[in-house]
Coordinates of C-alpha atoms in Angstrom, one line a residue:
X1 CA -89.2 6.3 11.4
X2 CA -90.6 5.4 14.8
X3 CA -90.2 7.9 17.7
X4 CA -87.8 5.5 19.4
X5 CA -85.6 5.2 16.4
X6 CA -85.7 8.9 15.9
X7 CA -84.6 9.5 19.5
X8 CA -81.8 6.9 19.1
X9 CA -80.6 8.5 15.8
X10 CA -80.6 11.9 17.5
X11 CA -78.5 10.6 20.4
X12 CA -76.0 8.9 18.0
X13 CA -75.6 12.1 15.9
X14 CA -74.9 14.0 19.1
X15 CA -72.3 11.8 20.6
X16 CA -71.0 10.1 17.4
X17 CA -68.3 12.7 16.6
X18 CA -67.1 12.8 20.2
X19 CA -66.3 9.1 20.3
X20 CA -65.4 8.8 16.6
X21 CA -63.6 12.1 16.0
X22 CA -62.3 11.2 12.6
X23 CA -65.9 11.0 11.2
X24 CA -65.5 14.8 10.9
X25 CA -62.6 14.3 8.6
X26 CA -64.9 12.9 5.9
X27 CA -66.6 14.8 3.2
X28 CA -69.0 14.1 0.3
X29 CA -66.1 13.3 -2.1
X30 CA -63.9 11.6 0.5
X31 CA -66.1 9.4 2.7
X32 CA -64.7 8.0 5.9
X33 CA -64.1 4.5 4.6
X34 CA -62.2 5.8 1.6
X35 CA -60.2 8.1 3.8
X36 CA -59.2 5.3 6.1
X37 CA -58.2 3.2 3.2
X38 CA -56.1 6.0 1.7
X39 CA -54.3 6.4 5.1
X40 CA -52.9 2.9 4.9
X41 CA -49.9 4.3 3.0
X42 CA -48.9 5.9 6.3
X43 CA -49.1 2.6 8.0
X44 CA -46.5 1.1 5.5
X45 CA -44.3 4.2 6.0
X46 CA -44.4 3.8 9.8
X47 CA -43.6 0.1 9.5
X48 CA -40.5 0.9 7.3
X49 CA -39.4 3.6 9.7
X50 CA -39.5 1.2 12.7
X51 CA -37.7 -1.4 10.8
X52 CA -34.9 0.9 9.8
X53 CA -34.4 2.9 13.0
X54 CA -35.5 0.4 15.6
X55 CA -35.4 -3.3 14.8
X56 CA -32.5 -3.4 12.3
X57 CA -30.5 -0.9 14.3
X58 CA -30.4 -3.3 17.3
X59 CA -30.2 -6.5 15.3
X60 CA -27.2 -5.3 13.2
X61 CA -25.2 -4.2 16.2
X62 CA -26.1 -6.9 18.8
X63 CA -26.9 -10.1 16.9
X64 CA -25.0 -9.6 13.7
X65 CA -22.0 -7.8 15.3
X66 CA -21.8 -5.0 12.8
X67 CA -19.8 -1.9 13.9
X68 CA -22.0 0.8 15.4
X69 CA -20.6 3.6 13.2
X70 CA -21.4 1.6 10.1
X71 CA -24.9 0.9 11.4
X72 CA -25.4 4.7 12.0
X73 CA -24.2 5.4 8.5
X74 CA -26.6 2.9 7.0
X75 CA -29.6 4.2 9.0
X76 CA -28.7 7.8 7.9
X77 CA -28.5 6.9 4.2
X78 CA -32.3 7.3 3.6
X79 CA -31.9 11.0 4.6
X80 CA -30.1 11.5 1.3
X81 CA -33.5 11.7 -0.4
X82 CA -35.1 14.0 2.2
X83 CA -34.1 17.2 0.4
X84 CA -35.5 15.8 -2.8
X85 CA -39.1 15.7 -1.5
X86 CA -39.9 19.2 -2.9
X87 CA -38.7 18.0 -6.3
X88 CA -40.8 14.8 -6.0
X89 CA -43.8 16.9 -5.1
X90 CA -43.3 19.2 -8.1
X91 CA -42.9 16.3 -10.4
X92 CA -46.2 14.8 -9.2
X93 CA -47.9 18.2 -9.8
X94 CA -46.6 18.4 -13.4
X95 CA -46.6 14.7 -14.3
X96 CA -47.5 14.0 -17.9
X97 CA -49.3 10.8 -18.8
X98 CA -52.1 9.7 -21.2
X99 CA -53.6 7.8 -18.2
X100 CA -54.6 11.1 -16.4
X101 CA -53.0 10.3 -13.1
X102 CA -50.6 12.6 -11.2
X103 CA -50.1 11.1 -7.8
X104 CA -50.8 7.4 -8.4
X105 CA -47.6 6.8 -10.4
X106 CA -45.4 8.3 -7.7
X107 CA -47.0 6.4 -4.9
X108 CA -46.7 3.2 -7.0
X109 CA -43.0 3.6 -7.7
X110 CA -42.4 4.7 -4.1
X111 CA -44.0 1.4 -3.0
X112 CA -41.9 -0.5 -5.5
X113 CA -38.7 1.1 -4.1
X114 CA -39.8 0.2 -0.6
X115 CA -40.5 -3.4 -1.7
X116 CA -37.2 -3.8 -3.5
X117 CA -35.2 -2.4 -0.7
X118 CA -36.8 -4.6 1.9
X119 CA -36.6 -7.7 -0.3
X120 CA -32.8 -7.1 -0.8
X121 CA -32.0 -6.1 2.8
X122 CA -31.9 -9.4 4.7
X123 CA -29.4 -11.0 2.3
X124 CA -27.2 -7.8 2.3
X125 CA -27.2 -7.8 6.1
X126 CA -26.1 -11.4 6.3
X127 CA -23.2 -10.6 3.9
X128 CA -22.5 -7.5 6.0
X129 CA -22.2 -9.7 9.2
X130 CA -19.3 -11.6 7.5
X131 CA -21.3 -14.8 6.9
X132 CA -19.8 -15.1 3.4
X133 CA -16.7 -16.2 1.5
X134 CA -16.9 -13.3 -0.8
X135 CA -15.3 -9.8 -0.4
X136 CA -16.6 -7.7 2.4
X137 CA -17.4 -4.7 0.1
X138 CA -20.3 -6.7 -1.4
X139 CA -22.2 -6.7 1.9
X140 CA -21.5 -3.0 2.5
X141 CA -22.7 -2.1 -1.0
X142 CA -25.7 -4.3 -0.9
X143 CA -26.8 -2.9 2.5
X144 CA -26.3 0.6 1.3
X145 CA -28.4 0.0 -1.8
X146 CA -31.1 -1.6 0.2
X147 CA -31.3 1.3 2.7
X148 CA -31.2 3.8 -0.1
X149 CA -34.1 2.1 -1.9
X150 CA -36.3 2.0 1.2
X151 CA -35.4 5.7 2.0
X152 CA -36.3 6.7 -1.6
X153 CA -39.6 4.7 -1.3
X154 CA -40.6 6.3 2.0
X155 CA -40.0 9.9 0.9
X156 CA -41.7 9.3 -2.6
X157 CA -44.7 7.5 -1.2
X158 CA -45.3 9.9 1.7
X159 CA -44.9 13.1 -0.4
X160 CA -47.2 11.9 -3.2
X161 CA -49.7 10.4 -0.7
X162 CA -50.0 13.6 1.4
X163 CA -50.5 15.6 -1.9
X164 CA -53.2 13.2 -2.9
X165 CA -54.9 13.5 0.5
X166 CA -54.7 17.3 0.1
X167 CA -56.3 17.1 -3.3
X168 CA -59.2 15.0 -2.1
X169 CA -59.9 16.8 1.1
X170 CA -62.0 20.0 1.3
X171 CA -60.8 23.2 2.9
X172 CA -62.9 22.5 6.0
X173 CA -61.9 18.9 6.5
X174 CA -58.2 19.2 5.6
X175 CA -57.0 19.8 9.2
X176 CA -58.7 16.6 10.5
X177 CA -57.4 14.7 7.5
X178 CA -53.9 15.7 8.6
X179 CA -54.5 14.5 12.2
X180 CA -55.9 11.2 10.9
X181 CA -52.8 10.6 8.7
X182 CA -50.5 11.3 11.6
X183 CA -52.4 8.9 13.9
X184 CA -52.2 6.2 11.2
X185 CA -48.4 6.8 10.9
X186 CA -48.1 6.4 14.7
X187 CA -50.4 3.4 14.7
X188 CA -48.3 1.7 12.0
X189 CA -45.1 2.4 14.1
X190 CA -46.6 1.0 17.3
X191 CA -48.2 -2.1 15.8
X192 CA -45.2 -3.0 13.6
X193 CA -42.8 -2.5 16.5
X194 CA -44.8 -4.9 18.7
X195 CA -45.1 -7.4 15.8
X196 CA -41.4 -7.3 15.0
X197 CA -40.5 -7.7 18.7
X198 CA -42.7 -10.8 19.0
X199 CA -41.6 -12.4 15.7
X200 CA -37.9 -11.9 16.5
X201 CA -38.1 -12.9 20.1
X202 CA -36.3 -16.2 19.2
X203 CA -33.8 -14.7 16.8
X204 CA -32.0 -16.4 14.0
X205 CA -31.1 -15.3 10.5
X206 CA -33.8 -17.3 8.8
X207 CA -36.5 -15.6 10.9
X208 CA -34.9 -12.2 10.1
X209 CA -35.2 -13.0 6.4
X210 CA -38.8 -14.0 6.8
X211 CA -39.8 -10.9 8.8
X212 CA -38.1 -8.4 6.5
X213 CA -39.5 -10.0 3.3
X214 CA -42.9 -10.3 5.0
X215 CA -42.7 -6.6 5.6
X216 CA -42.0 -6.1 1.9
X217 CA -45.1 -8.0 1.0
X218 CA -47.3 -6.2 3.5
X219 CA -46.0 -2.9 2.2
X220 CA -47.2 -3.7 -1.3
X221 CA -50.6 -5.0 -0.1
X222 CA -51.3 -2.0 2.1
X223 CA -50.3 0.5 -0.6
X224 CA -52.2 -1.2 -3.4
X225 CA -55.3 -1.2 -1.1
X226 CA -54.7 2.5 -0.3
X227 CA -54.3 3.5 -4.0
X228 CA -57.3 1.5 -5.3
X229 CA -59.7 3.9 -7.1
X230 CA -58.5 7.0 -5.1
X231 CA -57.4 9.4 -7.8
X232 CA -59.8 10.2 -10.6
X233 CA -58.3 10.1 -14.0
X234 CA -58.0 13.6 -15.6
X235 CA -56.1 13.5 -18.9
X236 CA -56.5 17.3 -19.2
X237 CA -54.1 17.8 -16.3
X238 CA -51.5 15.3 -17.6
X239 CA -51.6 15.8 -21.3
X240 CA -48.2 15.8 -23.1
X241 CA -48.7 19.3 -24.7
X242 CA -49.6 20.9 -21.3
X243 CA -47.2 23.8 -20.5
X244 CA -45.9 23.5 -16.9
X245 CA -43.6 25.8 -15.1
X246 CA -40.1 24.4 -14.3
X247 CA -39.2 23.4 -10.7
X248 CA -37.1 26.6 -10.3
X249 CA -40.0 28.8 -11.4
X250 CA -42.5 27.0 -9.1
X251 CA -40.1 27.1 -6.2
X252 CA -39.5 30.9 -6.7
X253 CA -43.3 31.4 -6.7
X254 CA -43.7 29.4 -3.5
X255 CA -40.9 31.2 -1.6
X256 CA -41.7 34.7 -2.7
X257 CA -44.2 34.8 0.1
X258 CA -42.2 35.6 3.3
X259 CA -44.8 33.9 5.4
X260 CA -44.2 30.6 3.6
X261 CA -40.4 30.9 4.1
X262 CA -40.9 31.8 7.7
X263 CA -43.2 28.8 8.2
X264 CA -40.7 26.4 6.6
X265 CA -37.9 27.8 8.8
X266 CA -40.1 27.4 11.9
X267 CA -40.9 23.8 10.9
X268 CA -37.3 22.9 10.5
X269 CA -36.3 24.5 13.8
X270 CA -39.1 22.8 15.7
X271 CA -38.5 19.4 14.1
X272 CA -34.8 19.6 15.1
X273 CA -35.7 20.7 18.6
X274 CA -38.1 17.8 19.2
X275 CA -36.0 15.1 17.5
X276 CA -32.5 15.9 18.8
X277 CA -33.0 13.6 21.8
X278 CA -34.6 10.8 19.9
X279 CA -31.8 8.4 20.6
X280 CA -30.8 9.8 23.9
X281 CA -34.0 9.7 26.1
X282 CA -33.8 6.1 27.1
X283 CA -30.0 6.1 27.7
X284 CA -30.5 9.2 29.9
X285 CA -33.0 7.4 32.0
X286 CA -30.7 4.4 32.3
X287 CA -27.4 6.2 32.9
X288 CA -28.5 9.2 34.9
X289 CA -31.7 8.0 36.8
X290 CA -30.8 4.3 37.1
X291 CA -34.0 3.1 35.4
X292 CA -34.3 -0.5 34.3
X293 CA -34.6 -1.8 30.8
X294 CA -38.3 -2.4 31.3
X295 CA -38.8 1.1 32.7
X296 CA -37.0 2.9 29.8
X297 CA -38.9 0.8 27.3
X298 CA -42.1 2.3 28.6
X299 CA -40.8 5.7 27.7
X300 CA -41.6 5.1 24.0
X301 CA -45.2 4.2 24.9
X302 CA -45.4 7.4 27.1
X303 CA -44.2 9.6 24.2
X304 CA -46.6 7.8 21.8
X305 CA -49.5 8.3 24.2
X306 CA -48.5 12.0 24.5
X307 CA -48.5 12.3 20.7
X308 CA -52.0 10.8 20.5
X309 CA -53.2 13.3 23.1
X310 CA -51.6 16.1 21.1
X311 CA -53.4 14.9 18.0
X312 CA -56.7 14.7 19.7
X313 CA -56.3 18.2 21.2
X314 CA -55.2 19.5 17.9
X315 CA -58.2 17.9 16.1
X316 CA -60.6 19.4 18.5
X317 CA -59.1 22.9 18.3
X318 CA -58.9 22.9 14.5
X319 CA -62.5 21.6 14.3
X320 CA -63.6 24.7 16.3
X321 CA -61.7 27.1 14.0
X322 CA -58.4 27.0 15.8
X323 CA -55.4 28.7 14.2
X324 CA -52.7 26.2 13.1
X325 CA -49.7 28.5 13.7
X326 CA -50.9 29.1 17.3
X327 CA -51.3 25.4 17.9
X328 CA -47.8 24.8 16.6
X329 CA -46.6 27.5 19.0
X330 CA -48.4 25.9 21.8
X331 CA -46.6 22.6 21.0
X332 CA -43.3 24.4 21.2
X333 CA -44.2 25.9 24.6
X334 CA -45.1 22.4 25.8
X335 CA -41.8 21.2 24.6
X336 CA -39.9 23.9 26.6
X337 CA -41.7 22.7 29.8
X338 CA -41.0 19.0 28.8
X339 CA -37.3 19.4 28.4
X340 CA -37.1 21.5 31.6
X341 CA -38.7 18.7 33.5
X342 CA -36.3 16.2 32.0
X343 CA -33.4 18.4 33.1
X344 CA -34.9 18.9 36.5
X345 CA -35.4 15.1 37.0
X346 CA -31.6 14.6 37.6
X347 CA -31.0 17.0 40.5
X348 CA -34.4 16.1 42.0
X349 CA -33.8 12.4 41.5
X350 CA -37.4 12.2 40.3
X351 CA -38.3 9.5 37.8
X352 CA -41.9 10.8 37.8
X353 CA -40.8 14.2 36.6
X354 CA -38.8 12.5 33.8
X355 CA -41.7 10.4 32.7
X356 CA -44.0 13.5 32.7
X357 CA -41.3 15.2 30.5
X358 CA -41.3 12.3 28.1
X359 CA -45.1 12.5 27.9
X360 CA -45.0 16.2 27.2
X361 CA -42.3 15.7 24.5
X362 CA -44.8 13.5 22.6
X363 CA -47.7 15.9 23.3
X364 CA -45.8 19.0 22.2
X365 CA -44.2 17.3 19.2
X366 CA -47.6 16.1 18.0
X367 CA -49.1 19.5 18.3
X368 CA -46.3 21.2 16.5
X369 CA -46.1 18.7 13.6
X370 CA -49.9 18.7 13.0
X371 CA -50.0 22.5 13.3
X372 CA -47.2 23.2 10.8
X373 CA -48.5 20.5 8.3
X374 CA -52.0 22.0 8.5
X375 CA -50.6 25.4 7.8
X376 CA -48.6 24.1 4.8
X377 CA -51.7 22.3 3.4
X378 CA -53.5 25.6 3.5
X379 CA -50.7 27.2 1.5
X380 CA -51.0 24.2 -0.9
X381 CA -54.5 25.5 -1.9
X382 CA -52.9 28.5 -3.6
X383 CA -49.9 26.6 -5.1
X384 CA -49.4 23.2 -6.5
X385 CA -49.9 21.0 -3.5
X386 CA -47.1 18.6 -4.2
X387 CA -44.2 21.1 -4.1
X388 CA -45.6 22.8 -0.9
X389 CA -46.0 19.5 1.0
X390 CA -42.7 18.2 -0.5
X391 CA -40.9 21.4 0.8
X392 CA -42.3 20.8 4.3
X393 CA -41.3 17.2 4.2
X394 CA -37.8 18.0 2.9
X395 CA -37.2 20.6 5.6
X396 CA -38.5 18.6 8.5
X397 CA -36.8 15.3 7.5
X398 CA -33.5 16.9 6.8
X399 CA -33.6 18.9 10.1
X400 CA -34.5 15.7 12.0
X401 CA -31.5 13.8 10.6
X402 CA -29.1 16.7 11.2
X403 CA -30.4 17.2 14.7
X404 CA -30.1 13.5 15.7
X405 CA -26.4 13.5 14.5
X406 CA -25.7 16.8 16.2
X407 CA -27.3 15.7 19.5
X408 CA -25.2 12.5 19.6
X409 CA -22.0 14.5 18.9
X410 CA -22.8 17.2 21.6
X411 CA -23.6 14.5 24.1
X412 CA -20.3 12.7 23.4
X413 CA -18.1 15.8 23.4
X414 CA -19.6 17.3 26.6
X415 CA -19.5 13.9 28.4
X416 CA -15.9 13.5 27.4
X417 CA -15.0 16.9 28.8
X418 CA -17.0 16.2 32.0
X419 CA -15.3 12.8 32.6
X420 CA -11.8 14.4 32.1
X421 CA -12.6 17.0 34.7
X422 CA -12.4 20.0 32.3
X423 CA -15.8 21.3 33.3
X424 CA -15.0 21.4 37.0
X425 CA -15.9 19.3 40.0
X426 CA -19.6 20.2 39.9
X427 CA -20.1 18.8 36.4
X428 CA -19.0 15.2 36.4
X429 CA -20.5 11.9 35.3
X430 CA -22.9 11.3 32.3
X431 CA -25.5 13.9 33.2
X432 CA -23.8 17.1 31.7
X433 CA -23.6 15.5 28.3
X434 CA -27.3 14.8 28.2
X435 CA -28.2 18.1 29.9
X436 CA -26.3 20.1 27.2
X437 CA -28.5 18.5 24.5
X438 CA -31.7 19.3 26.4
X439 CA -30.6 22.9 27.0
X440 CA -29.8 23.2 23.3
X441 CA -33.3 21.9 22.4
X442 CA -34.9 24.5 24.7
X443 CA -32.9 27.2 22.8
X444 CA -34.1 25.8 19.5
X445 CA -37.7 25.9 20.7
X446 CA -37.4 29.5 21.8
X447 CA -36.0 30.3 18.3
X448 CA -39.0 28.4 16.8
X449 CA -41.4 30.6 18.8
X450 CA -39.7 33.8 17.7
X451 CA -40.0 32.7 14.0
X452 CA -43.6 31.4 14.1
X453 CA -45.0 34.2 16.4
X454 CA -45.6 36.8 13.6
X455 CA -47.4 34.3 11.5
X456 CA -50.0 33.7 14.3
X457 CA -50.4 37.4 14.8
X458 CA -50.9 38.0 11.1
X459 CA -53.5 35.2 10.8
X460 CA -55.4 36.5 13.8
X461 CA -55.5 40.0 12.3
X462 CA -57.1 38.7 9.1
X463 CA -59.7 36.1 10.1
X464 CA -61.4 33.9 7.6
X465 CA -64.7 35.2 6.3
X466 CA -66.2 31.8 5.5
X467 CA -68.2 30.2 8.3
X468 CA -67.0 26.9 9.6
X469 CA -69.0 23.9 8.7
X470 CA -68.7 20.2 9.7
X471 CA -69.4 17.0 7.9
X472 CA -69.6 14.1 10.2
X473 CA -71.9 11.2 11.1
X474 CA -74.9 13.5 11.1
X475 CA -74.4 14.2 7.4
X476 CA -74.5 10.5 6.4
X477 CA -77.9 9.3 5.0
X478 CA -79.6 7.0 7.5

């Protein structure tokens, strides 16, 4: 190698991981290209989530004229499968097959559920809108089945996919693998929301059918690419005569550690705290601060940008030996300041404070999610990975669904009391309803800090003895 090339290679190895941070998520058995390919299952999950909670939510209410309560019920149906994620993870841990795969069958069947639900959905929605001579219950039943299938597919695919990523990652690279998977989920949501908005700009039912069924095809393509040659076949792990503990025995072993139970409780409280305002942030900006549609639309981008900054900060801290429980706690503290800014924006009449609060909500939520998931993946090293990650997913998804429902109910009840004058002359208009939700979220975040605090102290008191190593661009042969 010439001196010039040696100098250039040295410079590249020095700055490479700074500008390509996910290079450090790679390892010898999980190179960066393979890891990026595996993360495509998160893109398909993000696309399905946007379709269910964003695009179809609006199309069903506005263009198809479906009742809002029925739309809310349909969107909530996928949460039926959220508590089953722990069982799905356990089944993937103990799967029996002559093929020697544990995770691949569950990711495959999850992808098929997503595909089937998305293929059925547009026709069910057309029937639901009343464009049919048949009985109305057929449209209701078809839409319910479609939403249930997509929900089952999302939860199955994501649980088994995260377990496979945990299996393939090393102890040192696992935190950065978590961050990369979260970034890919966010990327899938952002890109698909932009694409759906562009494709449906000139709306008609034929275009809706094409878009949703196109999403079904893209889901299968992405997940097949993600699965291809990822999990090595190991018949010894899946042989039929292998004795495996039951779900109840495995669950009892998992929760016998009080630290695990405390972490799951903290994850549920934090997920509820950050998600309770998911459907209220933009209406708050419009009703209370008088923001335009264009201005409130930018709030989603602000929160997404905050999440990306949270992921980047978390990745850097974990790479330097940062403690995941403390990072999750830092995210909760950022959330307290975020919701305080959102509340303060109304009496101050400050849109800037509100926008900063929206950014910090994304930043704190990103920190908290990555911190708790990293901690759970560390627990998965000492247990079957599927059930540990499934338990985390079940707790956070269920808490999110309940929190969104509770947040909407609290807002409606308090707003009704304020409008009727029962809260006094100082609390009138729409602001008290939203403010009650944001104050409730702050209380939940304080409860989260109380629960997760002892875990951080315990971890700091028993530091790891193994030195931290990195595997990035410098470790690739050149």
